[in-house]
PDB file of C-alpha atoms in Angstrom:
ATOM      1  CA  MET A   1      -6.301   3.063 -30.797  1.00 80.00           C
ATOM      2  CA  PRO A   2      -9.068   2.652 -28.211  1.00 86.00           C
ATOM      3  CA  SER A   3     -12.492   3.076 -29.727  1.00 93.00           C
ATOM      4  CA  ILE A   4     -14.048   6.511 -29.406  1.00 94.00           C
ATOM      5  CA  PRO A   5     -17.016   6.194 -27.026  1.00 94.00           C
ATOM      6  CA  PRO A   6     -20.363   7.737 -27.913  1.00 95.00           C
ATOM      7  CA  ALA A   7     -20.720  11.361 -26.893  1.00 94.00           C
ATOM      8  CA  PRO A   8     -22.115  11.687 -23.367  1.00 93.00           C
ATOM      9  CA  ASP A   9     -25.374  13.376 -22.460  1.00 93.00           C
ATOM     10  CA  GLY A  10     -23.498  15.907 -20.386  1.00 94.00           C
ATOM     11  CA  TYR A  11     -20.088  17.364 -19.664  1.00 97.00           C
ATOM     12  CA  VAL A  12     -18.555  14.346 -17.885  1.00 98.00           C
ATOM     13  CA  LEU A  13     -17.771  10.832 -19.113  1.00 98.00           C
ATOM     14  CA  ASP A  14     -16.103   8.905 -16.282  1.00 98.00           C
ATOM     15  CA  LEU A  15     -15.293   5.575 -17.922  1.00 98.00           C
ATOM     16  CA  ALA A  16     -12.441   4.919 -15.457  1.00 98.00           C
ATOM     17  CA  GLU A  17     -14.848   5.454 -12.547  1.00 98.00           C
ATOM     18  CA  ILE A  18     -12.437   7.632 -10.573  1.00 98.00           C
ATOM     19  CA  LEU A  19     -14.840  10.487  -9.817  1.00 98.00           C
ATOM     20  CA  SER A  20     -17.493  10.557  -7.130  1.00 98.00           C
ATOM     21  CA  ALA A  21     -21.142  11.240  -7.887  1.00 98.00           C
ATOM     22  CA  GLN A  22     -20.875  14.529  -5.989  1.00 98.00           C
ATOM     23  CA  THR A  23     -17.969  15.650  -8.166  1.00 98.00           C
ATOM     24  CA  GLU A  24     -19.821  14.761 -11.365  1.00 98.00           C
ATOM     25  CA  THR A  25     -22.848  16.736 -10.216  1.00 97.00           C
ATOM     26  CA  ALA A  26     -20.708  19.748  -9.331  1.00 98.00           C
ATOM     27  CA  LEU A  27     -18.961  19.623 -12.710  1.00 98.00           C
ATOM     28  CA  GLN A  28     -22.227  19.328 -14.615  1.00 97.00           C
ATOM     29  CA  THR A  29     -23.607  22.381 -12.832  1.00 97.00           C
ATOM     30  CA  GLU A  30     -20.491  24.505 -13.295  1.00 97.00           C
ATOM     31  CA  LEU A  31     -19.993  23.639 -16.962  1.00 96.00           C
ATOM     32  CA  ALA A  32     -23.662  24.111 -17.829  1.00 96.00           C
ATOM     33  CA  ASP A  33     -23.379  27.590 -16.340  1.00 96.00           C
ATOM     34  CA  LEU A  34     -20.295  28.258 -18.486  1.00 95.00           C
ATOM     35  CA  GLU A  35     -22.095  27.234 -21.670  1.00 94.00           C
ATOM     36  CA  ALA A  36     -25.056  29.427 -20.741  1.00 94.00           C
ATOM     37  CA  TYR A  37     -22.632  32.308 -20.155  1.00 94.00           C
ATOM     38  CA  ASN A  38     -20.770  32.337 -23.488  1.00 93.00           C
ATOM     39  CA  SER A  39     -21.542  29.010 -25.258  1.00 92.00           C
ATOM     40  CA  SER A  40     -18.102  27.496 -24.453  1.00 94.00           C
ATOM     41  CA  GLN A  41     -18.114  23.769 -23.737  1.00 95.00           C
ATOM     42  CA  ILE A  42     -15.644  21.945 -21.494  1.00 97.00           C
ATOM     43  CA  VAL A  43     -15.923  18.170 -21.184  1.00 97.00           C
ATOM     44  CA  VAL A  44     -14.105  15.890 -18.734  1.00 98.00           C
ATOM     45  CA  VAL A  45     -13.285  12.378 -19.963  1.00 98.00           C
ATOM     46  CA  THR A  46     -11.594   9.609 -17.969  1.00 98.00           C
ATOM     47  CA  ILE A  47     -10.550   6.287 -19.482  1.00 98.00           C
ATOM     48  CA  GLU A  48      -8.832   3.237 -18.048  1.00 97.00           C
ATOM     49  CA  THR A  49      -6.108   2.898 -20.695  1.00 97.00           C
ATOM     50  CA  LEU A  50      -4.835   4.393 -23.935  1.00 97.00           C
ATOM     51  CA  GLU A  51      -3.680   0.977 -25.178  1.00 96.00           C
ATOM     52  CA  ASP A  52      -0.274   2.463 -26.082  1.00 93.00           C
ATOM     53  CA  TYR A  53      -1.905   5.159 -28.237  1.00 95.00           C
ATOM     54  CA  PRO A  54      -0.643   8.771 -27.900  1.00 96.00           C
ATOM     55  CA  ILE A  55      -2.917  10.753 -25.629  1.00 97.00           C
ATOM     56  CA  GLU A  56      -2.609  13.806 -27.891  1.00 96.00           C
ATOM     57  CA  SER A  57      -4.015  11.909 -30.867  1.00 95.00           C
ATOM     58  CA  TYR A  58      -6.783  10.319 -28.834  1.00 96.00           C
ATOM     59  CA  ALA A  59      -7.921  13.617 -27.313  1.00 95.00           C
ATOM     60  CA  LEU A  60      -7.935  15.207 -30.765  1.00 93.00           C
ATOM     61  CA  GLU A  61     -10.030  12.345 -32.150  1.00 94.00           C
ATOM     62  CA  ILE A  62     -12.544  12.730 -29.319  1.00 94.00           C
ATOM     63  CA  GLY A  63     -12.828  16.456 -29.939  1.00 91.00           C
ATOM     64  CA  ARG A  64     -13.351  16.084 -33.662  1.00 91.00           C
ATOM     65  CA  THR A  65     -15.688  13.089 -33.400  1.00 94.00           C
ATOM     66  CA  TRP A  66     -17.922  14.624 -30.766  1.00 94.00           C
ATOM     67  CA  GLY A  67     -17.632  18.201 -32.036  1.00 91.00           C
ATOM     68  CA  VAL A  68     -17.168  19.739 -28.582  1.00 93.00           C
ATOM     69  CA  GLY A  69     -17.904  23.467 -28.708  1.00 90.00           C
ATOM     70  CA  GLN A  70     -19.956  25.516 -31.145  1.00 90.00           C
ATOM     71  CA  GLU A  71     -19.292  25.207 -34.873  1.00 86.00           C
ATOM     72  CA  GLU A  72     -19.201  28.968 -35.427  1.00 87.00           C
ATOM     73  CA  PHE A  73     -16.841  29.606 -32.488  1.00 90.00           C
ATOM     74  CA  ASN A  74     -14.837  26.353 -32.117  1.00 90.00           C
ATOM     75  CA  ASN A  75     -14.909  27.015 -28.379  1.00 92.00           C
ATOM     76  CA  GLY A  76     -14.581  23.521 -26.942  1.00 94.00           C
ATOM     77  CA  THR A  77     -12.076  22.057 -24.482  1.00 96.00           C
ATOM     78  CA  ILE A  78     -11.455  18.447 -23.441  1.00 97.00           C
ATOM     79  CA  PHE A  79      -9.797  17.388 -20.189  1.00 98.00           C
ATOM     80  CA  LEU A  80      -8.768  13.768 -20.825  1.00 98.00           C
ATOM     81  CA  ILE A  81      -7.360  11.525 -18.071  1.00 98.00           C
ATOM     82  CA  ALA A  82      -5.891   8.047 -18.699  1.00 98.00           C
ATOM     83  CA  GLU A  83      -5.713   6.252 -15.355  1.00 98.00           C
ATOM     84  CA  GLN A  84      -3.444   3.302 -16.191  1.00 97.00           C
ATOM     85  CA  GLU A  85      -0.800   5.356 -18.007  1.00 97.00           C
ATOM     86  CA  ARG A  86      -1.102   8.197 -15.452  1.00 98.00           C
ATOM     87  CA  GLU A  87      -1.320  10.681 -18.313  1.00 98.00           C
ATOM     88  CA  MET A  88      -3.630  13.622 -18.931  1.00 98.00           C
ATOM     89  CA  ARG A  89      -4.318  16.056 -21.737  1.00 98.00           C
ATOM     90  CA  ILE A  90      -6.061  19.410 -22.059  1.00 97.00           C
ATOM     91  CA  GLU A  91      -7.185  19.714 -25.700  1.00 96.00           C
ATOM     92  CA  VAL A  92      -8.255  23.229 -26.667  1.00 95.00           C
ATOM     93  CA  GLY A  93     -10.436  24.144 -29.642  1.00 90.00           C
ATOM     94  CA  TYR A  94      -9.389  26.735 -32.208  1.00 88.00           C
ATOM     95  CA  GLY A  95     -11.582  29.457 -30.781  1.00 89.00           C
ATOM     96  CA  LEU A  96     -10.231  29.185 -27.222  1.00 92.00           C
ATOM     97  CA  GLU A  97      -6.527  28.929 -28.017  1.00 89.00           C
ATOM     98  CA  GLY A  98      -6.126  32.628 -27.257  1.00 90.00           C
ATOM     99  CA  ALA A  99      -7.931  32.359 -23.916  1.00 92.00           C
ATOM    100  CA  ILE A 100      -6.445  29.010 -22.852  1.00 94.00           C
ATOM    101  CA  THR A 101      -2.867  28.963 -24.123  1.00 93.00           C
ATOM    102  CA  ASP A 102      -0.584  25.942 -24.312  1.00 93.00           C
ATOM    103  CA  ALA A 103       1.522  27.334 -21.460  1.00 93.00           C
ATOM    104  CA  GLN A 104      -1.528  27.862 -19.284  1.00 94.00           C
ATOM    105  CA  SER A 105      -2.797  24.367 -20.054  1.00 95.00           C
ATOM    106  CA  PHE A 106       0.519  22.883 -18.971  1.00 95.00           C
ATOM    107  CA  ALA A 107       0.539  24.969 -15.793  1.00 95.00           C
ATOM    108  CA  ILE A 108      -2.912  23.648 -14.873  1.00 96.00           C
ATOM    109  CA  ILE A 109      -1.752  20.076 -15.447  1.00 97.00           C
ATOM    110  CA  ASP A 110       1.566  20.453 -13.661  1.00 95.00           C
ATOM    111  CA  GLN A 111       0.655  22.740 -10.761  1.00 94.00           C
ATOM    112  CA  VAL A 112      -2.946  21.783 -10.050  1.00 95.00           C
ATOM    113  CA  ALA A 113      -4.072  18.398 -11.367  1.00 97.00           C
ATOM    114  CA  ALA A 114      -0.827  16.466 -10.871  1.00 96.00           C
ATOM    115  CA  SER A 115      -0.480  17.692  -7.286  1.00 94.00           C
ATOM    116  CA  TYR A 116      -3.801  16.133  -6.335  1.00 97.00           C
ATOM    117  CA  PHE A 117      -3.564  13.069  -8.580  1.00 97.00           C
ATOM    118  CA  LYS A 118      -0.276  12.058  -6.932  1.00 96.00           C
ATOM    119  CA  GLU A 119      -2.184  11.940  -3.643  1.00 95.00           C
ATOM    120  CA  GLY A 120      -4.949   9.865  -5.233  1.00 96.00           C
ATOM    121  CA  ASP A 121      -7.419  12.750  -4.970  1.00 97.00           C
ATOM    122  CA  TYR A 122      -8.894  12.743  -8.463  1.00 98.00           C
ATOM    123  CA  ASP A 123     -12.033  14.561  -7.374  1.00 98.00           C
ATOM    124  CA  GLN A 124     -10.306  17.671  -6.094  1.00 97.00           C
ATOM    125  CA  GLY A 125      -7.718  17.639  -8.870  1.00 97.00           C
ATOM    126  CA  VAL A 126     -10.409  17.648 -11.554  1.00 98.00           C
ATOM    127  CA  LEU A 127     -12.580  20.205  -9.749  1.00 98.00           C
ATOM    128  CA  GLU A 128      -9.704  22.652  -9.264  1.00 96.00           C
ATOM    129  CA  SER A 129      -8.436  22.210 -12.833  1.00 97.00           C
ATOM    130  CA  VAL A 130     -11.877  22.735 -14.345  1.00 97.00           C
ATOM    131  CA  GLN A 131     -12.325  25.809 -12.163  1.00 95.00           C
ATOM    132  CA  VAL A 132      -9.257  27.405 -13.757  1.00 95.00           C
ATOM    133  CA  LEU A 133     -10.322  26.352 -17.267  1.00 96.00           C
ATOM    134  CA  ASP A 134     -13.770  27.794 -16.595  1.00 96.00           C
ATOM    135  CA  ASN A 135     -12.283  31.114 -15.500  1.00 94.00           C
ATOM    136  CA  LEU A 136     -10.047  31.288 -18.564  1.00 94.00           C
ATOM    137  CA  ALA A 137     -12.903  30.441 -20.930  1.00 94.00           C
ATOM    138  CA  ARG A 138     -14.854  33.322 -19.397  1.00 93.00           C
ATOM    139  CA  GLY A 139     -11.961  35.666 -20.149  1.00 90.00           C
ATOM    140  CA  GLU A 140     -10.880  36.044 -16.543  1.00 75.00           C
ATOM    141  CA  ALA A 141      -7.279  36.495 -15.420  1.00 62.00           C
ATOM    142  CA  PHE A 142      -5.010  33.474 -15.145  1.00 59.00           C
ATOM    143  CA  ASP A 143      -4.053  33.271 -11.461  1.00 57.00           C
ATOM    144  CA  LEU A 144      -3.140  29.877 -10.046  1.00 57.00           C
ATOM    145  CA  THR A 145      -2.573  31.418  -6.617  1.00 55.00           C
ATOM    146  CA  LEU A 146      -6.356  31.498  -6.241  1.00 50.00           C
ATOM    147  CA  VAL A 147      -6.482  27.714  -6.527  1.00 52.00           C
ATOM    148  CA  SER A 148      -5.965  25.761  -3.323  1.00 51.00           C
ATOM    149  CA  GLN A 149      -3.167  23.218  -3.206  1.00 53.00           C
ATOM    150  CA  PRO A 150      -3.197  19.833  -1.458  1.00 54.00           C
ATOM    151  CA  ASP A 151      -2.141  19.961   2.181  1.00 55.00           C
ATOM    152  CA  THR A 152       1.208  18.171   2.422  1.00 53.00           C
ATOM    153  CA  SER A 153       1.938  19.165   6.027  1.00 56.00           C
ATOM    154  CA  LEU A 154       2.506  16.434   8.575  1.00 55.00           C
ATOM    155  CA  ASN A 155      -0.233  15.537  10.996  1.00 62.00           C
ATOM    156  CA  ASN A 156       0.482  14.878  14.681  1.00 64.00           C
ATOM    157  CA  ASP A 157       0.841  11.104  14.298  1.00 63.00           C
ATOM    158  CA  GLU A 158       3.281  11.439  11.397  1.00 61.00           C
ATOM    159  CA  LEU A 159       5.332  14.041  13.282  1.00 61.00           C
ATOM    160  CA  LEU A 160       5.497  11.821  16.381  1.00 63.00           C
ATOM    161  CA  PHE A 161       6.626   8.867  14.261  1.00 62.00           C
ATOM    162  CA  LEU A 162       9.411  10.930  12.664  1.00 59.00           C
ATOM    163  CA  LEU A 163      10.576  12.195  16.064  1.00 58.00           C
ATOM    164  CA  VAL A 164      10.734   8.643  17.441  1.00 57.00           C
ATOM    165  CA  MET A 165      12.677   7.476  14.382  1.00 61.00           C
ATOM    166  CA  LEU A 166      15.048  10.440  14.730  1.00 55.00           C
ATOM    167  CA  PHE A 167      15.549   9.570  18.412  1.00 53.00           C
ATOM    168  CA  PHE A 168      16.587   5.984  17.672  1.00 56.00           C
ATOM    169  CA  LEU A 169      18.716   7.031  14.699  1.00 63.00           C
ATOM    170  CA  THR A 170      20.587   9.601  16.804  1.00 61.00           C
ATOM    171  CA  ARG A 171      21.139   7.053  19.567  1.00 55.00           C
ATOM    172  CA  GLY A 172      22.463   4.529  17.093  1.00 63.00           C
ATOM    173  CA  LEU A 173      24.861   7.030  15.543  1.00 60.00           C
ATOM    174  CA  PHE A 174      26.253   8.133  18.889  1.00 58.00           C
ATOM    175  CA  VAL A 175      26.709   4.524  19.991  1.00 59.00           C
ATOM    176  CA  THR A 176      28.510   3.752  16.734  1.00 60.00           C
ATOM    177  CA  PHE A 177      30.688   6.870  16.820  1.00 55.00           C
ATOM    178  CA  SER A 178      31.592   6.428  20.508  1.00 57.00           C
ATOM    179  CA  ARG A 179      33.261   3.090  19.800  1.00 59.00           C
ATOM    180  CA  SER A 180      36.147   4.829  18.079  1.00 58.00           C
ATOM    181  CA  LYS A 181      38.198   7.967  18.620  1.00 58.00           C
ATOM    182  CA  ALA A 182      38.372   8.551  14.855  1.00 62.00           C
ATOM    183  CA  TRP A 183      36.164  11.292  13.383  1.00 58.00           C
ATOM    184  CA  TRP A 184      36.055  10.249   9.731  1.00 65.00           C
ATOM    185  CA  MET A 185      32.945   8.035  10.037  1.00 68.00           C
ATOM    186  CA  GLY A 186      30.746  10.968  11.069  1.00 66.00           C
ATOM    187  CA  GLY A 187      32.053  13.085   8.216  1.00 66.00           C
ATOM    188  CA  ILE A 188      31.314  10.409   5.634  1.00 76.00           C
ATOM    189  CA  PHE A 189      27.835   9.782   7.016  1.00 70.00           C
ATOM    190  CA  GLY A 190      27.065  13.506   7.122  1.00 68.00           C
ATOM    191  CA  GLY A 191      28.308  14.096   3.589  1.00 69.00           C
ATOM    192  CA  LEU A 192      26.231  11.236   2.194  1.00 72.00           C
ATOM    193  CA  THR A 193      23.174  12.518   4.038  1.00 71.00           C
ATOM    194  CA  GLY A 194      23.601  16.002   2.564  1.00 66.00           C
ATOM    195  CA  PHE A 195      24.044  14.576  -0.934  1.00 71.00           C
ATOM    196  CA  ILE A 196      20.986  12.294  -0.743  1.00 71.00           C
ATOM    197  CA  LEU A 197      18.652  14.872   0.787  1.00 64.00           C
ATOM    198  CA  PHE A 198      19.674  18.015  -1.088  1.00 64.00           C
ATOM    199  CA  TYR A 199      21.977  17.015  -4.008  1.00 63.00           C
ATOM    200  CA  SER A 200      23.937  20.202  -3.377  1.00 68.00           C
ATOM    201  CA  LEU A 201      27.691  20.698  -2.910  1.00 77.00           C
ATOM    202  CA  GLY A 202      27.094  23.337  -0.264  1.00 75.00           C
ATOM    203  CA  MET A 203      24.836  21.034   1.758  1.00 72.00           C
ATOM    204  CA  VAL A 204      27.306  18.143   1.370  1.00 72.00           C
ATOM    205  CA  ILE A 205      30.039  20.307   2.882  1.00 83.00           C
ATOM    206  CA  LEU A 206      27.745  21.546   5.658  1.00 79.00           C
ATOM    207  CA  PHE A 207      26.551  18.047   6.589  1.00 72.00           C
ATOM    208  CA  THR A 208      30.114  16.697   6.405  1.00 78.00           C
ATOM    209  CA  LEU A 209      31.262  19.307   8.925  1.00 82.00           C
ATOM    210  CA  LEU A 210      28.223  18.621  11.100  1.00 77.00           C
ATOM    211  CA  GLY A 211      28.930  14.886  10.996  1.00 72.00           C
ATOM    212  CA  LEU A 212      32.557  15.450  11.967  1.00 74.00           C
ATOM    213  CA  PHE A 213      31.462  17.654  14.862  1.00 75.00           C
ATOM    214  CA  LEU A 214      28.965  15.097  16.183  1.00 71.00           C
ATOM    215  CA  ASP A 215      31.511  12.300  15.818  1.00 66.00           C
ATOM    216  CA  PHE A 216      34.042  14.423  17.702  1.00 69.00           C
ATOM    217  CA  ILE A 217      31.577  14.859  20.583  1.00 69.00           C
ATOM    218  CA  ALA A 218      30.718  11.168  20.697  1.00 65.00           C
ATOM    219  CA  SER A 219      34.309   9.992  20.371  1.00 64.00           C
ATOM    220  CA  THR A 220      35.738  12.458  22.888  1.00 63.00           C
ATOM    221  CA  PHE A 221      33.146  12.520  25.647  1.00 59.00           C
ATOM    222  CA  PHE A 222      31.438   9.143  25.433  1.00 54.00           C
ATOM    223  CA  PHE A 223      34.210   6.733  24.431  1.00 49.00           C
ATOM    224  CA  LYS A 224      35.172   5.839  27.981  1.00 49.00           C
ATOM    225  CA  GLN A 225      31.533   5.742  29.133  1.00 51.00           C
ATOM    226  CA  PHE A 226      30.639   3.264  26.399  1.00 47.00           C
ATOM    227  CA  LYS A 227      33.770   1.219  26.962  1.00 48.00           C
ATOM    228  CA  HIS A 228      33.186   0.699  30.683  1.00 49.00           C
ATOM    229  CA  HIS A 229      29.415   0.896  31.094  1.00 48.00           C
ATOM    230  CA  GLY A 230      27.833  -0.024  27.788  1.00 46.00           C
ATOM    231  CA  ALA A 231      25.588   2.138  25.640  1.00 42.00           C
ATOM    232  CA  TRP A 232      25.608   5.596  27.268  1.00 41.00           C
ATOM    233  CA  PHE A 233      22.210   6.597  25.991  1.00 41.00           C
ATOM    234  CA  TRP A 234      20.447   3.892  27.949  1.00 40.00           C
ATOM    235  CA  GLY A 235      22.838   3.892  30.912  1.00 41.00           C
ATOM    236  CA  GLY A 236      23.886   0.318  30.124  1.00 40.00           C
ATOM    237  CA  GLY A 237      22.829  -2.700  28.148  1.00 40.00           C
ATOM    238  CA  SER A 238      23.820  -3.855  24.700  1.00 40.00           C
ATOM    239  CA  ASP A 239      23.860  -1.898  21.461  1.00 43.00           C
ATOM    240  CA  GLY A 240      21.820  -4.503  19.599  1.00 41.00           C
ATOM    241  CA  SER A 241      18.974  -3.706  17.291  1.00 39.00           C
ATOM    242  CA  SER A 242      16.355  -3.010  19.349  1.00 40.00           C
ATOM    243  CA  GLY A 243     -18.393   5.729 -10.740  1.00 40.00           C
ATOM    244  CA  SER A 244     -20.263   5.526 -13.120  1.00 40.00           C
ATOM    245  CA  SER A 245     -20.272   7.395 -16.487  1.00 41.00           C
ATOM    246  CA  GLY A 246     -21.364  11.008 -16.635  1.00 41.00           C
ATOM    247  CA  GLY A 247     -25.046  11.740 -16.671  1.00 40.00           C
ATOM    248  CA  SER A 248     -26.959  14.670 -18.021  1.00 38.00           C
ATOM    249  CA  SER A 249     -27.403  18.071 -16.460  1.00 41.00           C
ATOM    250  CA  GLY A 250     -30.155  20.540 -17.052  1.00 47.00           C
ATOM    251  CA  GLY A 251     -29.472  22.814 -20.003  1.00 59.00           C
ATOM    252  CA  PHE A 252     -27.130  20.481 -21.914  1.00 66.00           C
ATOM    253  CA  GLY A 253     -28.253  20.297 -25.517  1.00 66.00           C
ATOM    254  CA  GLY A 254     -25.412  18.310 -27.042  1.00 74.00           C
ATOM    255  CA  PHE A 255     -22.166  19.349 -28.661  1.00 78.00           C
ATOM    256  CA  GLY A 256     -22.255  21.915 -31.429  1.00 64.00           C
ATOM    257  CA  GLY A 257     -19.616  20.807 -33.936  1.00 66.00           C
ATOM    258  CA  GLY A 258     -16.548  22.683 -32.691  1.00 70.00           C
ATOM    259  CA  GLY A 259     -13.175  22.183 -34.372  1.00 72.00           C
ATOM    260  CA  PHE A 260      -9.764  21.276 -32.937  1.00 84.00           C
ATOM    261  CA  GLY A 261      -6.255  21.689 -34.269  1.00 72.00           C
ATOM    262  CA  GLY A 262      -4.017  20.203 -31.579  1.00 78.00           C
ATOM    263  CA  GLY A 263      -3.743  23.129 -29.167  1.00 87.00           C
ATOM    264  CA  GLY A 264      -3.261  22.425 -25.474  1.00 92.00           C
ATOM    265  CA  ALA A 265      -0.805  20.448 -23.353  1.00 95.00           C
ATOM    266  CA  SER A 266      -0.140  17.003 -21.900  1.00 96.00           C
ATOM    267  CA  GLY A 267       1.451  15.761 -18.702  1.00 97.00           C
ATOM    268  CA  ARG A 268       1.839  12.943 -16.189  1.00 96.00           C
ATOM    269  CA  TRP A 269       1.541  12.406 -12.476  1.00 96.00           C
TER     270      TRP A 269
END
């Protein structure tokens, strides 16, 4: 098991150095405000590796060793992130297990943190996850729709690249199909495309029919053109292949001896 580091002088211990200074400052401010509100303590811990040790056991050891939360309320929570293993754990103290349930912890990991971590955006993933944990610890409603999600839409350059690739792919298919009057090649290609993209019988059938239709067009209308004049799409020519650990924040007076019993959830990205 990796050694348990000394308790930090604040709510963030970024041993893996994956968080920016601005994010650490924002977390310190938000979590200090939470503790001032109802004495709950949430701490964010990042490490480089678990050294093949279960993340559940390690998070529990951190919670019990540091005593996150208040002894009389057991209202501590740990958000542990292991960079090398790409694993994370939300460990919830006894007193918050009713406010932050196992199902809610998993939803935060799966729907919020993992979405950003997969894009390499640890800052936003941690900030958004802690925001939800903060709201739950304050007794507010659990509503992930209020949390922004990473923008996965294509930008103009990516869209242009895909259109160019689609153009050349379509040309290549028509050139290939127009060499023969048989339709079966288009059907096979379409069916495989539907299976790979959607893994659905309905889409396989649809893409098979679409492939047959496109092959029919190419074979019927462009066979003679290709035979006598070369690649129809070009009007001739060949068909060749063209950091740092967390610091202190005002108001932090240390952990209060909270207890943990294994509540929470784990996940990967």
